[in-house]
mmCIF file of C-alpha atoms in Angstrom:
data_model
loop_
_atom_site.group_PDB
_atom_site.id
_atom_site.type_symbol
_atom_site.label_atom_id
_atom_site.label_comp_id
_atom_site.label_asym_id
_atom_site.label_seq_id
_atom_site.Cartn_x
_atom_site.Cartn_y
_atom_site.Cartn_z
ATOM 1 C CA MET A 23 0.175 -0.393 -0.549
ATOM 2 C CA PHE A 24 3.025 2.249 0.865
ATOM 3 C CA ARG A 25 4.912 1.873 -2.837
ATOM 4 C CA PHE A 26 1.162 2.142 -3.847
ATOM 5 C CA ILE A 27 0.365 6.051 -2.514
ATOM 6 C CA SER A 28 3.985 6.514 -3.066
ATOM 7 C CA SER A 29 3.909 6.046 -6.675
ATOM 8 C CA LEU A 30 0.340 7.942 -6.681
ATOM 9 C CA LEU A 31 3.084 10.917 -4.950
ATOM 10 C CA THR A 32 5.307 10.279 -7.429
ATOM 11 C CA ILE A 33 3.179 10.675 -10.879
ATOM 12 C CA ALA A 34 1.196 13.768 -8.828
ATOM 13 C CA ALA A 35 4.650 15.290 -8.704
ATOM 14 C CA LEU A 36 6.014 14.640 -11.942
ATOM 15 C CA GLY A 37 2.715 16.017 -13.938
ATOM 16 C CA ALA A 38 2.810 19.231 -11.368
ATOM 17 C CA GLY A 39 5.647 20.559 -12.162
ATOM 18 C CA ALA A 40 5.832 19.220 -16.353
ATOM 19 C CA TYR A 41 2.402 21.362 -16.413
ATOM 20 C CA TRP A 42 4.782 24.740 -14.225
ATOM 21 C CA VAL A 43 6.998 24.746 -16.993
ATOM 22 C CA ASN A 44 5.193 24.867 -19.724
ATOM 23 C CA LYS A 45 2.818 26.912 -18.021
ATOM 24 C CA THR A 46 6.118 29.496 -16.909
ATOM 25 C CA HIS A 47 9.244 28.237 -19.801
ATOM 26 C CA PRO A 48 7.181 26.967 -22.171
ATOM 27 C CA GLU A 49 10.633 28.055 -23.906
ATOM 28 C CA TYR A 50 11.537 24.594 -22.324
ATOM 29 C CA LYS A 51 9.088 22.128 -23.758
ATOM 30 C CA ASN A 52 10.809 21.970 -26.736
ATOM 31 C CA LYS A 53 14.086 21.049 -25.688
ATOM 32 C CA VAL A 54 12.168 18.446 -22.591
ATOM 33 C CA MET A 55 11.028 16.652 -25.650
ATOM 34 C CA ASP A 56 13.659 16.448 -28.144
ATOM 35 C CA TYR A 57 14.807 13.802 -24.827
ATOM 36 C CA ILE A 58 11.895 11.682 -25.177
ATOM 37 C CA ASN A 59 11.635 11.962 -29.193
ATOM 38 C CA THR A 60 13.977 10.445 -30.865
ATOM 39 C CA GLY A 61 12.490 9.919 -34.175
ATOM 40 C CA THR A 62 11.932 12.021 -36.991
ATOM 41 C CA PHE A 63 9.215 14.284 -38.376
ATOM 42 C CA LEU A 64 7.717 15.319 -41.521
ATOM 43 C CA THR A 65 8.886 18.721 -43.041
ATOM 44 C CA LEU A 66 9.051 21.148 -46.475
ATOM 45 C CA GLU A 67 11.530 20.790 -48.066
ATOM 46 C CA ALA A 68 14.112 23.974 -47.997
ATOM 47 C CA ARG A 69 14.120 25.523 -51.533
ATOM 48 C CA TYR A 70 16.541 28.474 -50.053
ATOM 49 C CA THR A 71 19.329 29.041 -47.522
ATOM 50 C CA ALA A 72 19.774 31.451 -45.417
ATOM 51 C CA ASN A 73 22.441 32.205 -46.899
ATOM 52 C CA GLN A 74 20.567 32.878 -50.176
ATOM 53 C CA ILE A 75 18.231 35.276 -48.726
ATOM 54 C CA MET A 76 20.745 37.383 -46.589
ATOM 55 C CA GLU A 77 22.830 38.176 -50.259
ATOM 56 C CA SER A 78 19.958 38.313 -51.839
ATOM 57 C CA GLN A 79 17.728 41.248 -48.920
ATOM 58 C CA LYS A 80 20.761 42.547 -47.974
ATOM 59 C CA LYS A 81 20.202 46.450 -48.692
ATOM 60 C CA ASP A 82 16.602 46.580 -47.243
ATOM 61 C CA LEU A 83 18.590 43.892 -43.799
ATOM 62 C CA LEU A 84 22.075 45.645 -43.897
ATOM 63 C CA ARG A 85 21.360 49.772 -44.371
ATOM 64 C CA THR A 86 24.880 51.074 -43.313
ATOM 65 C CA ASP A 87 27.989 50.044 -44.077
ATOM 66 C CA LYS A 88 28.615 49.452 -39.616
ATOM 67 C CA HIS A 89 25.137 47.006 -40.224
ATOM 68 C CA LYS A 90 25.968 42.842 -39.842
ATOM 69 C CA TYR A 91 24.873 39.537 -39.870
ATOM 70 C CA LEU A 92 24.818 37.597 -37.249
ATOM 71 C CA THR A 93 24.267 33.763 -37.365
ATOM 72 C CA PRO A 94 20.978 32.928 -38.186
ATOM 73 C CA SER A 95 18.818 29.930 -37.359
ATOM 74 C CA LEU A 96 16.386 27.380 -38.514
ATOM 75 C CA LYS A 97 12.854 27.012 -36.504
ATOM 76 C CA PHE A 98 10.294 25.101 -37.602
ATOM 77 C CA PHE A 99 6.589 25.871 -37.966
ATOM 78 C CA PRO A 100 3.405 24.206 -37.662
ATOM 79 C CA TYR A 101 0.982 22.769 -40.061
ATOM 80 C CA ILE A 102 -1.234 20.104 -41.145
ATOM 81 C CA MET A 103 -1.645 18.369 -44.293
ATOM 82 C CA MET A 104 -5.454 16.785 -44.766
ATOM 83 C CA ASP A 105 -6.016 14.758 -47.928
ATOM 84 C CA VAL A 106 -10.204 15.996 -48.612
ATOM 85 C CA LYS A 107 -12.604 15.462 -50.813
ATOM 86 C CA TYR A 108 -15.728 17.845 -52.005
ATOM 87 C CA THR A 109 -17.945 18.661 -54.287
ATOM 88 C CA LYS A 110 -16.882 20.317 -57.907
ATOM 89 C CA ASP A 111 -19.955 20.875 -59.032
ATOM 90 C CA SER A 112 -23.654 18.999 -59.417
ATOM 91 C CA SER A 113 -21.779 16.242 -61.023
ATOM 92 C CA HIS A 114 -18.152 16.176 -60.315
ATOM 93 C CA THR A 115 -16.118 15.209 -57.054
ATOM 94 C CA GLY A 116 -12.606 17.027 -56.291
ATOM 95 C CA GLU A 117 -9.815 15.128 -53.936
ATOM 96 C CA GLY A 118 -6.905 17.172 -53.277
ATOM 97 C CA ILE A 119 -4.770 17.791 -50.202
ATOM 98 C CA ILE A 120 -4.756 20.599 -48.030
ATOM 99 C CA LEU A 121 -1.946 22.411 -45.869
ATOM 100 C CA TRP A 122 -3.000 24.675 -42.618
ATOM 101 C CA ASP A 123 -1.357 26.843 -40.971
ATOM 102 C CA LEU A 124 -1.628 26.285 -36.961
ATOM 103 C CA THR A 125 -0.120 29.358 -36.390
ATOM 104 C CA ASP A 126 -1.838 31.641 -38.376
ATOM 105 C CA GLY A 127 -5.154 29.682 -38.769
ATOM 106 C CA GLU A 128 -4.812 29.956 -42.846
ATOM 107 C CA MET A 129 -4.906 28.563 -45.402
ATOM 108 C CA VAL A 130 -2.288 27.830 -47.502
ATOM 109 C CA LEU A 131 -3.948 28.328 -51.738
ATOM 110 C CA ASP A 132 -0.193 27.704 -53.583
ATOM 111 C CA THR A 133 3.138 26.531 -52.131
ATOM 112 C CA LYS A 134 4.851 27.802 -54.832
ATOM 113 C CA GLU A 135 4.467 32.167 -53.657
ATOM 114 C CA TRP A 136 3.059 30.649 -50.523
ATOM 115 C CA ASP A 137 -0.310 32.352 -51.292
ATOM 116 C CA LYS A 138 -2.708 32.189 -47.835
ATOM 117 C CA THR A 139 -6.485 32.570 -47.132
ATOM 118 C CA HIS A 140 -7.382 35.809 -45.425
ATOM 119 C CA GLY A 141 -9.689 35.521 -42.714
ATOM 120 C CA PHE A 142 -10.428 32.355 -41.301
ATOM 121 C CA GLY A 143 -8.294 33.053 -38.896
ATOM 122 C CA ASP A 144 -10.372 35.650 -37.039
ATOM 123 C CA CYS A 145 -13.871 32.900 -37.947
ATOM 124 C CA ILE A 146 -11.684 30.281 -35.573
ATOM 125 C CA ALA A 147 -10.938 32.331 -33.214
ATOM 126 C CA ALA A 148 -14.579 33.248 -33.470
ATOM 127 C CA SER A 149 -15.869 29.503 -33.640
ATOM 128 C CA THR A 150 -17.445 30.366 -36.887
ATOM 129 C CA GLU A 151 -21.168 27.584 -37.324
ATOM 130 C CA ARG A 152 -21.970 26.476 -40.415
ATOM 131 C CA TYR A 153 -24.931 29.032 -40.767
ATOM 132 C CA GLU A 154 -22.524 31.812 -40.020
ATOM 133 C CA PHE A 155 -20.340 30.672 -42.919
ATOM 134 C CA LYS A 156 -23.125 31.128 -44.989
ATOM 135 C CA ILE A 157 -23.189 34.923 -44.562
ATOM 136 C CA LEU A 158 -19.596 34.969 -45.526
ATOM 137 C CA ASN A 159 -19.413 32.822 -48.658
ATOM 138 C CA VAL A 160 -22.182 34.745 -49.981
ATOM 139 C CA LEU A 161 -20.420 38.338 -49.048
ATOM 140 C CA ALA A 162 -16.999 37.397 -49.654
ATOM 141 C CA ASP A 163 -19.025 36.329 -53.310
ATOM 142 C CA LYS A 164 -20.596 39.355 -53.567
ATOM 143 C CA GLY A 165 -17.188 41.344 -53.205
ATOM 144 C CA GLY A 166 -16.972 41.601 -49.721
ATOM 145 C CA LYS A 167 -20.340 43.073 -49.420
ATOM 146 C CA ALA A 168 -24.689 43.115 -49.712
ATOM 147 C CA ASP A 169 -27.354 44.801 -48.257
ATOM 148 C CA LYS A 170 -30.185 42.757 -46.951
ATOM 149 C CA ALA A 171 -32.177 41.978 -50.156
ATOM 150 C CA SER A 172 -29.339 39.967 -52.532
ATOM 151 C CA LEU A 173 -28.441 38.348 -49.078
ATOM 152 C CA ILE A 174 -32.096 37.039 -48.267
ATOM 153 C CA LYS A 175 -32.286 35.935 -51.963
ATOM 154 C CA THR A 176 -29.252 34.256 -52.544
ATOM 155 C CA LEU A 177 -29.304 32.048 -49.375
ATOM 156 C CA GLN A 178 -33.349 31.689 -50.604
ATOM 157 C CA ILE A 179 -34.284 32.414 -46.590
ATOM 158 C CA GLU A 180 -36.606 34.189 -44.111
ATOM 159 C CA GLY A 181 -35.761 37.850 -43.186
ATOM 160 C CA ASN A 182 -36.312 37.092 -39.860
ATOM 161 C CA ILE A 183 -33.820 33.905 -39.762
ATOM 162 C CA LEU A 184 -31.194 35.730 -41.707
ATOM 163 C CA ASP A 185 -31.772 39.086 -39.168
ATOM 164 C CA VAL A 186 -29.990 36.190 -36.158
ATOM 165 C CA TRP A 187 -27.801 35.000 -38.803
ATOM 166 C CA LEU A 188 -26.745 38.232 -39.050
ATOM 167 C CA ASP A 189 -26.976 39.746 -35.569
ATOM 168 C CA SER A 190 -24.869 36.284 -34.329
ATOM 169 C CA CYS A 191 -21.989 37.402 -36.995
ATOM 170 C CA ARG A 192 -21.437 41.001 -36.167
ATOM 171 C CA LYS A 193 -21.564 39.422 -32.111
ATOM 172 C CA LYS A 194 -18.315 37.506 -33.486
ATOM 173 C CA LYS A 195 -16.963 40.667 -35.245
ATOM 174 C CA LEU A 196 -16.599 39.064 -38.084
ATOM 175 C CA ILE A 197 -19.171 41.307 -40.040
ATOM 176 C CA VAL A 198 -20.646 44.928 -39.570
ATOM 177 C CA HIS A 199 -23.543 46.981 -40.529
ATOM 178 C CA THR A 200 -22.851 49.587 -42.276
ATOM 179 C CA GLY A 201 -25.484 52.033 -43.632
ATOM 180 C CA SER A 202 -28.361 49.352 -45.794
ATOM 181 C CA SER A 203 -25.096 47.121 -46.329
ATOM 182 C CA TYR A 204 -22.887 44.096 -44.839
ATOM 183 C CA ARG A 205 -19.482 43.770 -45.024
ATOM 184 C CA LEU A 206 -16.922 41.170 -44.050
ATOM 185 C CA HIS A 207 -14.822 42.963 -41.236
ATOM 186 C CA PHE A 208 -11.347 41.590 -42.620
ATOM 187 C CA GLU A 209 -8.940 43.738 -44.663
ATOM 188 C CA ASP A 210 -8.681 41.988 -47.680
ATOM 189 C CA PRO A 211 -10.534 38.937 -47.377
ATOM 190 C CA VAL A 212 -9.671 35.775 -48.840
ATOM 191 C CA LEU A 213 -12.778 33.498 -48.173
ATOM 192 C CA SER A 214 -14.383 32.208 -50.871
ATOM 193 C CA ILE A 215 -11.808 29.292 -52.268
ATOM 194 C CA LYS A 216 -11.683 25.584 -53.876
ATOM 195 C CA PRO A 217 -10.573 23.576 -50.523
ATOM 196 C CA GLU A 218 -7.257 22.401 -52.122
ATOM 197 C CA THR A 219 -3.462 23.551 -51.559
ATOM 198 C CA LYS A 220 -1.116 23.508 -55.319
ATOM 199 C CA VAL A 221 1.979 22.179 -53.503
ATOM 200 C CA HIS A 222 4.765 21.641 -55.360
ATOM 201 C CA ASP A 223 7.597 21.479 -52.870
ATOM 202 C CA ARG A 224 7.951 17.054 -51.534
ATOM 203 C CA LEU A 225 7.859 16.379 -47.520
ATOM 204 C CA VAL A 226 11.698 15.707 -46.245
ATOM 205 C CA THR A 227 11.703 14.014 -42.338
ATOM 206 C CA LYS A 228 14.556 15.558 -39.617
ATOM 207 C CA SER A 229 15.291 14.240 -36.797
ATOM 208 C CA TYR A 230 13.581 15.867 -33.315
ATOM 209 C CA LYS A 231 16.835 16.112 -31.869
ATOM 210 C CA GLY A 232 18.139 19.736 -32.094
ATOM 211 C CA ALA A 233 15.156 20.999 -34.108
ATOM 212 C CA GLU A 234 13.631 24.223 -32.836
ATOM 213 C CA ARG A 235 9.719 24.073 -33.128
ATOM 214 C CA VAL A 236 7.500 26.222 -32.746
ATOM 215 C CA GLY A 237 4.261 26.274 -30.622
ATOM 216 C CA LYS A 238 0.554 25.843 -31.574
ATOM 217 C CA ARG A 239 -1.339 28.804 -31.880
ATOM 218 C CA PHE A 240 -4.664 26.742 -33.192
ATOM 219 C CA SER A 241 -5.207 22.655 -32.355
ATOM 220 C CA THR A 242 -5.784 20.619 -35.259
ATOM 221 C CA LYS A 243 -9.294 19.617 -34.220
ATOM 222 C CA GLN A 244 -10.183 23.637 -34.334
ATOM 223 C CA ILE A 245 -8.590 23.197 -37.738
ATOM 224 C CA GLN A 246 -11.409 20.339 -38.684
ATOM 225 C CA ARG A 247 -13.496 22.287 -37.366
ATOM 226 C CA THR A 248 -13.887 25.106 -39.413
ATOM 227 C CA THR A 249 -12.910 23.373 -42.478
ATOM 228 C CA ILE A 250 -16.179 21.240 -42.306
ATOM 229 C CA SER A 251 -18.562 24.061 -41.164
ATOM 230 C CA ALA A 252 -16.782 25.816 -44.458
ATOM 231 C CA PHE A 253 -16.331 23.962 -47.018
ATOM 232 C CA GLY A 254 -19.994 22.427 -46.084
ATOM 233 C CA SER A 255 -21.581 19.534 -45.715
ATOM 234 C CA ASP A 256 -19.774 17.509 -48.378
ATOM 235 C CA PHE A 257 -16.343 18.449 -47.734
ATOM 236 C CA SER A 258 -14.883 15.353 -45.160
ATOM 237 C CA ILE A 259 -10.933 14.950 -44.872
ATOM 238 C CA ARG A 260 -9.964 11.329 -45.345
ATOM 239 C CA HIS A 261 -6.590 11.806 -43.335
ATOM 240 C CA ILE A 262 -4.574 14.069 -41.174
ATOM 241 C CA LYS A 263 -0.946 14.544 -40.772
ATOM 242 C CA ASP A 264 1.402 16.726 -38.880
ATOM 243 C CA VAL A 265 4.135 18.951 -41.102
ATOM 244 C CA PHE A 266 6.399 21.904 -40.278
ATOM 245 C CA LEU A 267 7.477 24.629 -42.633
ATOM 246 C CA PRO A 268 10.903 25.656 -42.747
ATOM 247 C CA VAL A 269 11.825 29.419 -41.454
ATOM 248 C CA TYR A 270 14.885 30.836 -40.785
ATOM 249 C CA SER A 271 15.339 33.688 -38.185
ATOM 250 C CA ILE A 272 17.942 36.285 -39.943
ATOM 251 C CA VAL A 273 19.161 38.719 -36.996
ATOM 252 C CA VAL A 274 21.452 42.113 -37.666
ATOM 253 C CA GLN A 275 22.836 43.757 -35.467
ATOM 254 C CA ASN A 276 22.662 47.615 -35.192
ATOM 255 C CA PRO A 277 25.622 50.711 -34.824
ATOM 256 C CA ASP A 278 23.801 50.632 -31.387
ATOM 257 C CA GLY A 279 24.314 46.857 -30.451
ATOM 258 C CA SER A 280 20.573 46.425 -30.607
ATOM 259 C CA VAL A 281 19.733 43.612 -33.320
ATOM 260 C CA HIS A 282 16.881 43.542 -35.628
ATOM 261 C CA THR A 283 14.952 39.732 -36.052
ATOM 262 C CA SER A 284 13.368 39.217 -39.211
ATOM 263 C CA TYR A 285 11.617 35.515 -40.206
ATOM 264 C CA TRP A 286 12.179 34.348 -43.703
ATOM 265 C CA ASN A 287 9.867 30.886 -45.209
ATOM 266 C CA ALA A 288 12.789 28.400 -46.623
ATOM 267 C CA LEU A 289 9.542 27.628 -49.513
ATOM 268 C CA SER A 290 9.242 31.272 -50.703
ATOM 269 C CA GLY A 291 12.858 33.779 -49.545
ATOM 270 C CA LYS A 292 9.446 36.152 -48.380
ATOM 271 C CA PRO A 293 9.737 37.064 -45.306
ATOM 272 C CA LEU A 294 6.627 35.563 -42.689
ATOM 273 C CA ASN A 295 3.509 37.655 -41.751
ATOM 274 C CA GLU A 296 3.853 38.549 -38.493
ATOM 275 C CA HIS A 297 -0.198 37.024 -37.214
ATOM 276 C CA SER A 298 2.461 33.998 -37.823
ATOM 277 C CA MET A 299 4.389 34.311 -35.188
ATOM 278 C CA VAL A 300 3.106 32.895 -31.690
ATOM 279 C CA ASN A 301 4.354 35.443 -28.948
#
């Protein structure tokens, strides 16, 4: 009995310790996981090296001859890759791959230029329901703005039901009512899209040990729930796997000794959007 109680207390202490470390020092989490995980993870293959990006962006990053580069580092940002099927039209089914960012909540449209949606991150954070996505999709198809009469005609629903849907979207800060019209509450929204990513790059494996992985802002379950709500009842997810995007952390030392850090997508060679950064 004593050994049993002692074992329970030990497990409880270890659990409490792990919880405290995760809450107070989240930067240690990946280091601890390196000792636990001895295998590999999937990452998209980098097209650019850090040196190539530093050379091509030299004029912008090194503003004077007194600015200098410090040693760059490599980080891995979390995504999920979903094997999906959906209805293209009344007589055709589409099958494809979706690559979804777990830091900014957006879907990648094309991996060549790394074009992405804009607005899904807010929708995920707001736990947007299927009927709310119907409003958002109609507004997106109409250029982001429409009046009530147009919404009733397109959605083919009663005015009192539409009022409930609109009120819910307004409370979640997804739309704004201006005059006689409703508009999407996103800057340059990209929501009305085909649920498929054009993938031009292959997956490679990377050892867990020593690889710095960035934390997630959104969970896989949140992405699953949102995509099913957004893309309709015929949309289904057949398989999901975790993949990572390689990102370079490029550091410039200023003349006064301070440093400026920027993050660069190793596939596109472009700077990372600030919304992709996890605080």
